[in-house]
Short mmCIF file of C-alpha atoms and ligand atoms in Angstrom, two decimals:
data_model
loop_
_atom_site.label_atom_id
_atom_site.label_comp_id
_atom_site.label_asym_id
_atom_site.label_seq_id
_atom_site.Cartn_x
_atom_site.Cartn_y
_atom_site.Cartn_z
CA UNK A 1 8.81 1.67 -18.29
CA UNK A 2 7.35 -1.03 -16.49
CA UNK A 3 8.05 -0.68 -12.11
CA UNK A 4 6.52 -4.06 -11.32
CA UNK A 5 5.93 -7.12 -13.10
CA UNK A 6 3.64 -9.97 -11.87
CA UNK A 7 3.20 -13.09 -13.65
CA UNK A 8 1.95 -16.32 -13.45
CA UNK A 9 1.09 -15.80 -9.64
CA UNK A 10 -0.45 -18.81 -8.19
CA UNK A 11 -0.75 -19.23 -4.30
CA UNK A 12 -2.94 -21.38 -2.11
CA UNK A 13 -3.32 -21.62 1.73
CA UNK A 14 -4.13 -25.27 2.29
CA UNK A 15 -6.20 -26.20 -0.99
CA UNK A 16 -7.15 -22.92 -0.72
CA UNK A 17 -6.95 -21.16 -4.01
CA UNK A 18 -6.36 -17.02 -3.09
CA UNK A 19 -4.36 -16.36 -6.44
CA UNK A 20 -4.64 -18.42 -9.65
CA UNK A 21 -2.27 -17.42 -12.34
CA UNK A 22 -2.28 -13.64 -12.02
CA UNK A 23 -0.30 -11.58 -14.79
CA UNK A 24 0.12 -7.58 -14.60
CA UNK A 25 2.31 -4.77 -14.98
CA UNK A 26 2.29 -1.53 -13.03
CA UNK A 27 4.14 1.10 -15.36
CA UNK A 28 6.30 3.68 -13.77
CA UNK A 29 3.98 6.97 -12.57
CA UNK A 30 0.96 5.16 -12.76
CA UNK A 31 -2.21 4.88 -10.33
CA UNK A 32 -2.85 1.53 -10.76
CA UNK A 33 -5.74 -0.05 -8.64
CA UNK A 34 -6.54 -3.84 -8.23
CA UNK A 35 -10.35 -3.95 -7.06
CA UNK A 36 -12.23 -7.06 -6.49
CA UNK A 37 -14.73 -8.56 -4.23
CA UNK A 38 -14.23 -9.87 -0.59
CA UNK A 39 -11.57 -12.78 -0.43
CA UNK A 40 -10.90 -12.40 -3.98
CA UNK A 41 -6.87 -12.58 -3.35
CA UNK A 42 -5.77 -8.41 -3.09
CA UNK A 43 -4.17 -8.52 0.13
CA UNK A 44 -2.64 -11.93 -0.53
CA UNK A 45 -0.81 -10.30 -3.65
CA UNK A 46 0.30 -7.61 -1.51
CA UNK A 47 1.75 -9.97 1.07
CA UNK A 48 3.34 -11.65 -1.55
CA UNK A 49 4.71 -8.75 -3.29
CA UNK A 50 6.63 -7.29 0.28
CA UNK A 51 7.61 -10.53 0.86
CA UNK A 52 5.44 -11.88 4.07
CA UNK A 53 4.29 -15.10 1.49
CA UNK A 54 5.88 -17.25 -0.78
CA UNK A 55 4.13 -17.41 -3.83
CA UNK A 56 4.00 -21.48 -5.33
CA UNK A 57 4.11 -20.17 -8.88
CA UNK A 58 4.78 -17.45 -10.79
CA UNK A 59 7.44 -14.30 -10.70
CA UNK A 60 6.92 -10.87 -9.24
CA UNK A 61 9.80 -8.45 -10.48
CA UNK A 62 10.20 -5.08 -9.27
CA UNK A 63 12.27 -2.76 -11.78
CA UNK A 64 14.15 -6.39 -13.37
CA UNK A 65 14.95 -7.46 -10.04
CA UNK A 66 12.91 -11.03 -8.53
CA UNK A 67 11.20 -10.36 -5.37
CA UNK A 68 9.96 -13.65 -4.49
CA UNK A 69 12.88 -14.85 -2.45
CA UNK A 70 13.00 -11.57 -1.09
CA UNK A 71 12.52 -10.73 3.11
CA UNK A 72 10.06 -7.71 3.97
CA UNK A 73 13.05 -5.60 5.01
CA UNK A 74 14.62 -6.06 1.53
CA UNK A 75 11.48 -5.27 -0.08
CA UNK A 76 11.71 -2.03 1.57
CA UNK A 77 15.26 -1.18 0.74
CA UNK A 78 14.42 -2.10 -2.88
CA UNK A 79 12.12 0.99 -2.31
CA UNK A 80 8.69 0.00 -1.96
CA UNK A 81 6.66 0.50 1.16
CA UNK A 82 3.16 -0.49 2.16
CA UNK A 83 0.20 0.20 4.67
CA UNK A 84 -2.27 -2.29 5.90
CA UNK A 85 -5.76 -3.15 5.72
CA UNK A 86 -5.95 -3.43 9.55
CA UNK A 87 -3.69 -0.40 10.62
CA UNK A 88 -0.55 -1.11 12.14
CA UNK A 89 -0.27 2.09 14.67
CA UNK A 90 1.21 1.88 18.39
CA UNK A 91 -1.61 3.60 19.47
CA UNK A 92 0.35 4.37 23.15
CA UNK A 93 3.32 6.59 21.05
CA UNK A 94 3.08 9.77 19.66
CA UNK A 95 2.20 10.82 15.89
CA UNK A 96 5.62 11.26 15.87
CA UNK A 97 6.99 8.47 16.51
CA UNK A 98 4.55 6.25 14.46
CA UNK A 99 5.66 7.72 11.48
CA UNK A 100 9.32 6.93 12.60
CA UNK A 101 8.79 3.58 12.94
CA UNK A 102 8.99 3.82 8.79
CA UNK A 103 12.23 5.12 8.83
CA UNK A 104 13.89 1.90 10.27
CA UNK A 105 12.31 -0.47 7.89
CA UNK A 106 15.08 -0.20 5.55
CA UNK A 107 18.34 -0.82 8.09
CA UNK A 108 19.08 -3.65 10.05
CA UNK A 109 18.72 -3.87 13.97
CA UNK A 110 21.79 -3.34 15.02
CA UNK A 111 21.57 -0.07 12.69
CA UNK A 112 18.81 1.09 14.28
CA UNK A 113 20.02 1.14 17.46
CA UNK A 114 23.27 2.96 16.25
CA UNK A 115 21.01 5.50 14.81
CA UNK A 116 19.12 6.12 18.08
CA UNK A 117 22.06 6.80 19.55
CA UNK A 118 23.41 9.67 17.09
CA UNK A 119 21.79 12.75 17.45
CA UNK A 120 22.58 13.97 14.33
CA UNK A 121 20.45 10.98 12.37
CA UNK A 122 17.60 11.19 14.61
CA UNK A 123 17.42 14.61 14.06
CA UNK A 124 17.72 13.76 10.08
CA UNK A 125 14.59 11.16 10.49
CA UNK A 126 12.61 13.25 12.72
CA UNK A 127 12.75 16.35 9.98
CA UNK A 128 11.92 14.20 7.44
CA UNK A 129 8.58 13.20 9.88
CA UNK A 130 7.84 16.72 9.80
CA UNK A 131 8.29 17.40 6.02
CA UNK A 132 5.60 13.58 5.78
CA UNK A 133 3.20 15.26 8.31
CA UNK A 134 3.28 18.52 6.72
CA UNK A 135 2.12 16.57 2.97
CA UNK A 136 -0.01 14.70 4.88
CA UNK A 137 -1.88 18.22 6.13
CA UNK A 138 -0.78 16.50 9.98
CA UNK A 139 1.74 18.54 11.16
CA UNK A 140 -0.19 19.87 14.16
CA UNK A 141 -0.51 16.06 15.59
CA UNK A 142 3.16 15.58 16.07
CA UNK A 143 3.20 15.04 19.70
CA UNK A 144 -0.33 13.72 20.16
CA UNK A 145 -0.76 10.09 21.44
CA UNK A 146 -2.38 8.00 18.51
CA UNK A 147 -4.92 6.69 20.81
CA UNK A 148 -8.14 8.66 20.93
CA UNK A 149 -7.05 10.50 17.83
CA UNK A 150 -9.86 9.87 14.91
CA UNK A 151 -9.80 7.27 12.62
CA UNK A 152 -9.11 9.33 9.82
CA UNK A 153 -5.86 10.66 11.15
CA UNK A 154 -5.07 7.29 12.17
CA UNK A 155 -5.35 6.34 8.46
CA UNK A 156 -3.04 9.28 7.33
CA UNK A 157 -0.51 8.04 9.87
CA UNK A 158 -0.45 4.43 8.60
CA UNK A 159 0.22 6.16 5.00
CA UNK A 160 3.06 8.42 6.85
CA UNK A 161 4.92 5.71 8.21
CA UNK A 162 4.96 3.87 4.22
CA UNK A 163 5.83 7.53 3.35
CA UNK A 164 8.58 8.63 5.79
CA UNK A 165 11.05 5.10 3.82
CA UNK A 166 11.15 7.03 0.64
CA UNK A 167 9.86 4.69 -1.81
CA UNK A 168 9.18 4.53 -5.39
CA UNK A 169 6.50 2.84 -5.50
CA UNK A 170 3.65 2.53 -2.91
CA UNK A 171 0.90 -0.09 -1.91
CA UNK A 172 -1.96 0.94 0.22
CA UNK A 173 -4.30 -1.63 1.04
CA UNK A 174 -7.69 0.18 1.46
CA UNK A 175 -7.00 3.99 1.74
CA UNK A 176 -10.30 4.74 2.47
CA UNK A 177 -12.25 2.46 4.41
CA UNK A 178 -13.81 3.24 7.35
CA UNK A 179 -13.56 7.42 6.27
CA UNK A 180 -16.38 9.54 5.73
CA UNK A 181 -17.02 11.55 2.11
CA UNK A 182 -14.68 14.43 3.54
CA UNK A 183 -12.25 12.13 4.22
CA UNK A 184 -12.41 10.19 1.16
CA UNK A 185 -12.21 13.19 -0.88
CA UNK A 186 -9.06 14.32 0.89
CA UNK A 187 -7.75 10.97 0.41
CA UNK A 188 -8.13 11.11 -3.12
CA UNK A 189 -6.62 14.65 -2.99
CA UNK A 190 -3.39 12.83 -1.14
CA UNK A 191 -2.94 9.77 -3.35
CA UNK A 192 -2.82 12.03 -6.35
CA UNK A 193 -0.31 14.14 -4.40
CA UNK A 194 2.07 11.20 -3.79
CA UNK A 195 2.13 9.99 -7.78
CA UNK A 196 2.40 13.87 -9.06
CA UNK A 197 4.41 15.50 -6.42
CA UNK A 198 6.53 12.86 -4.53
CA UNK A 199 6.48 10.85 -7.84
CA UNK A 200 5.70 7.67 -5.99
CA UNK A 201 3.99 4.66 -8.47
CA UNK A 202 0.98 3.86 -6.54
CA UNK A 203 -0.48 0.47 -6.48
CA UNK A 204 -3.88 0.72 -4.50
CA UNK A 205 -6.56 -1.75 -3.44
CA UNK A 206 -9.90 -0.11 -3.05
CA UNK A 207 -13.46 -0.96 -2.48
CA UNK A 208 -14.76 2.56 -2.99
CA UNK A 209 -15.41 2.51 -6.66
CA UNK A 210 -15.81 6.13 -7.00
CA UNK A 211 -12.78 6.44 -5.82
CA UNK A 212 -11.02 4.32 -7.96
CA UNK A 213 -13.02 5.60 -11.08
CA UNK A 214 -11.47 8.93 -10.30
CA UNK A 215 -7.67 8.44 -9.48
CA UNK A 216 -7.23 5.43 -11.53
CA UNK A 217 -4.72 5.11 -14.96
CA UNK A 218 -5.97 1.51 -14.99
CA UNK A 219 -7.83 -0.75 -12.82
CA UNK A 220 -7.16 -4.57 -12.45
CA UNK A 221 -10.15 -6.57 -11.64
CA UNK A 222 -9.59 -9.63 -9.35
CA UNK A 223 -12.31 -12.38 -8.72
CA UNK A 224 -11.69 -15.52 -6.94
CA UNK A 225 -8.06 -15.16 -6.98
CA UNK A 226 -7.76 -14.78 -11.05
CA UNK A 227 -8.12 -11.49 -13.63
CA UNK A 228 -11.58 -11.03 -14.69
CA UNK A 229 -10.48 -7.47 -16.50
CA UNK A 230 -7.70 -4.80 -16.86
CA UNK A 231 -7.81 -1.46 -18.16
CA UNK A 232 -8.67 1.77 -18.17
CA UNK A 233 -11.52 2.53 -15.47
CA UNK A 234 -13.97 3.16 -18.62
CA UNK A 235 -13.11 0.33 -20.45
CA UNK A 236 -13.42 -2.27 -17.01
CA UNK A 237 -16.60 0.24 -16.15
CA UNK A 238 -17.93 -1.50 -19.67
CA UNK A 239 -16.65 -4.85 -19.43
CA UNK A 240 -19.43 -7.57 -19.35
CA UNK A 241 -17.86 -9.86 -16.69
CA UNK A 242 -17.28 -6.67 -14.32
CA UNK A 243 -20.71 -5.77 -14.60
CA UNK A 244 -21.96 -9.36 -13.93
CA UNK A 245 -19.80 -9.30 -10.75
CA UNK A 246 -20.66 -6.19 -9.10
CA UNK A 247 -23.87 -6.40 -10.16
CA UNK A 248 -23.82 -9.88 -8.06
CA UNK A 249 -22.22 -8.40 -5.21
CA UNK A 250 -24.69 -5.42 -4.72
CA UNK A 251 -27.99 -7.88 -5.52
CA UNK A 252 -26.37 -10.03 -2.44
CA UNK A 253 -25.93 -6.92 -0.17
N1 ATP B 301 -2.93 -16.42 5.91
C1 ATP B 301 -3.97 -17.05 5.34
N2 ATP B 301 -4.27 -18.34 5.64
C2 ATP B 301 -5.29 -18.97 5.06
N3 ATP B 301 -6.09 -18.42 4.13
C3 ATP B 301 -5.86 -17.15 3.80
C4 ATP B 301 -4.79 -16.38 4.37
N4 ATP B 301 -4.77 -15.14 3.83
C5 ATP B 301 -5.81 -15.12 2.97
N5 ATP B 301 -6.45 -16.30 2.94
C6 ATP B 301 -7.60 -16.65 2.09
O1 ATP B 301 -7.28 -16.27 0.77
C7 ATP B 301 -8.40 -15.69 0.12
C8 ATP B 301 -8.06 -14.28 -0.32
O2 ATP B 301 -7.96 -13.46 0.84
P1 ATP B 301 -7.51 -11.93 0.78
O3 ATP B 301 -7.36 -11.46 2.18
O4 ATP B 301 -6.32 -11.81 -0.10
O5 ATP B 301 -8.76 -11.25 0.07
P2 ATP B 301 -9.04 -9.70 -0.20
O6 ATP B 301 -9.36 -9.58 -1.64
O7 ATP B 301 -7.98 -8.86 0.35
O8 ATP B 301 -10.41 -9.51 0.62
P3 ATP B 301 -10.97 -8.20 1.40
O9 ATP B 301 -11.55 -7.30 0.35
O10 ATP B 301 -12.03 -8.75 2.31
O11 ATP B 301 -9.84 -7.58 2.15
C9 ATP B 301 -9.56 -15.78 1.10
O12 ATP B 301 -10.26 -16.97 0.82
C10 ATP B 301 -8.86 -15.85 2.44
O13 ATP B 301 -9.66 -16.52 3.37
MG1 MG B 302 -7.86 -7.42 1.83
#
């Protein structure tokens, strides 16, 4: 069964072209990664997908339903939560309480503050933190201030907070950047973790292709905003265009 559908994507920020015609379908329990170089249009299909742009063209459907009318917050009820390139931690609150902010992503304001008032449903949210930190190998960090805390934990936490709103599917915007081998083995370790235990689809956009290689059911390769290949990591290790591109980027690094 097919979780998301894009098709036809096309958007442009003043003449510029970040997606052009983009078509793909995540199925339901897959690792699907979308890999490309610098600029070529990943995090723009994210935004558009949990709803911070408006596409010009083209559908994005998540389980039948359209999402490209759709606010952030409704993205999230749907059930699909994200993390960001450029984490989004408070780095003056606790562990704790930066995996809470997830929790209120789904409700409205004045539902939030109803729930900070009853005991009972903070207490609800904050066990569910625990049971997050505890997958997330954390647990020991709950009351630490994020700031000072390693990067790598920082990372975890921006995956905790996507975590902590119970979705089915998932999109992390560079999992691994910025973490050492250690790290990016146990972030492998983790994504695999949240497809075969949690049974969260994952959508992922990675530089590391290693990375990718190893977690990935198929791998959609973006370059200047359109698909150059999609497939299984061995058949877009092979494909001709790939190879041309990569090889590019490494020749120019
Ligand atoms: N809000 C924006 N306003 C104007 N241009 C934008 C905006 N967001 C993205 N772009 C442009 O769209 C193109 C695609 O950018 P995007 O951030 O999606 O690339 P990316 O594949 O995520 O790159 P990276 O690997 O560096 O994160 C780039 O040319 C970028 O400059
Ligand atoms: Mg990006």
């Amino acid at each position: 069964m097919s979780d998301l559908t894009i098709k036809n994507l096309c958007m442009q920020f003043s003449g510029v072209v970040a997606l052009d015609d983009v078509s793909f379908e995540v199925k339901s329990g897959e690792i699907f990664s979308l890999v490309g170089p610098n600029g070529s249009g990943k995090s723009t299909l994210f935004n558009c997908i949990n709803g911070f742009h408006r596409p010009q063209k083209g559908k994005i459907q998540y389980r039948g339903q359209s999402l490209t009318k759709c606010q952030p917050h409704e993205v999230v009820k749907l059930g699909i939560s994200r993390t960001f390139q450029n984490l989004q931690n408070v780095p003056y609150m606790t562990v704790l309480n930066n995996i809470l902010i997830g929790a209120h992503q789904r409700i409205t304001l004045k539902e939030t503050l109803y729930r900070w008032l009853t005991t009972a449903q903070r207490e609800r949210e904050e066990a569910m933190a625990l049971e997050v930190m505890d997958f997330l190998g954390i647990a020991n960090f709950e009351q630490k201030y994020l700031s000072g805390q390693p990067y790598g934990i920082q990372k975890l936490v921006e995956i905790g907070r996507a975590l902590i709103s119970q979705p089915y599917l998932i999109l992390m915007d560079e999992p691994a950047a910025g973490m050492n081998d250690q790290e990016t083995i146990e972030i492998a370790k983790i994504i695999g973790e949240i497809r075969d235990v949690l049974g969260i689809t994952v959508l992922v956009v990675e530089h590391d292709m290693n990375l990718v290689m190893k977690i990935s059911d198929r791998v959609c390769v973006l370059d200047s905003g359109h698909v150059l290949a999609l497939g299984t990591p061995e058949e877009v290790k092979q494909h001709p265009e790939v190879i041309k591109v990569f090889l590019g980027e490494q020749a120019h690094a």
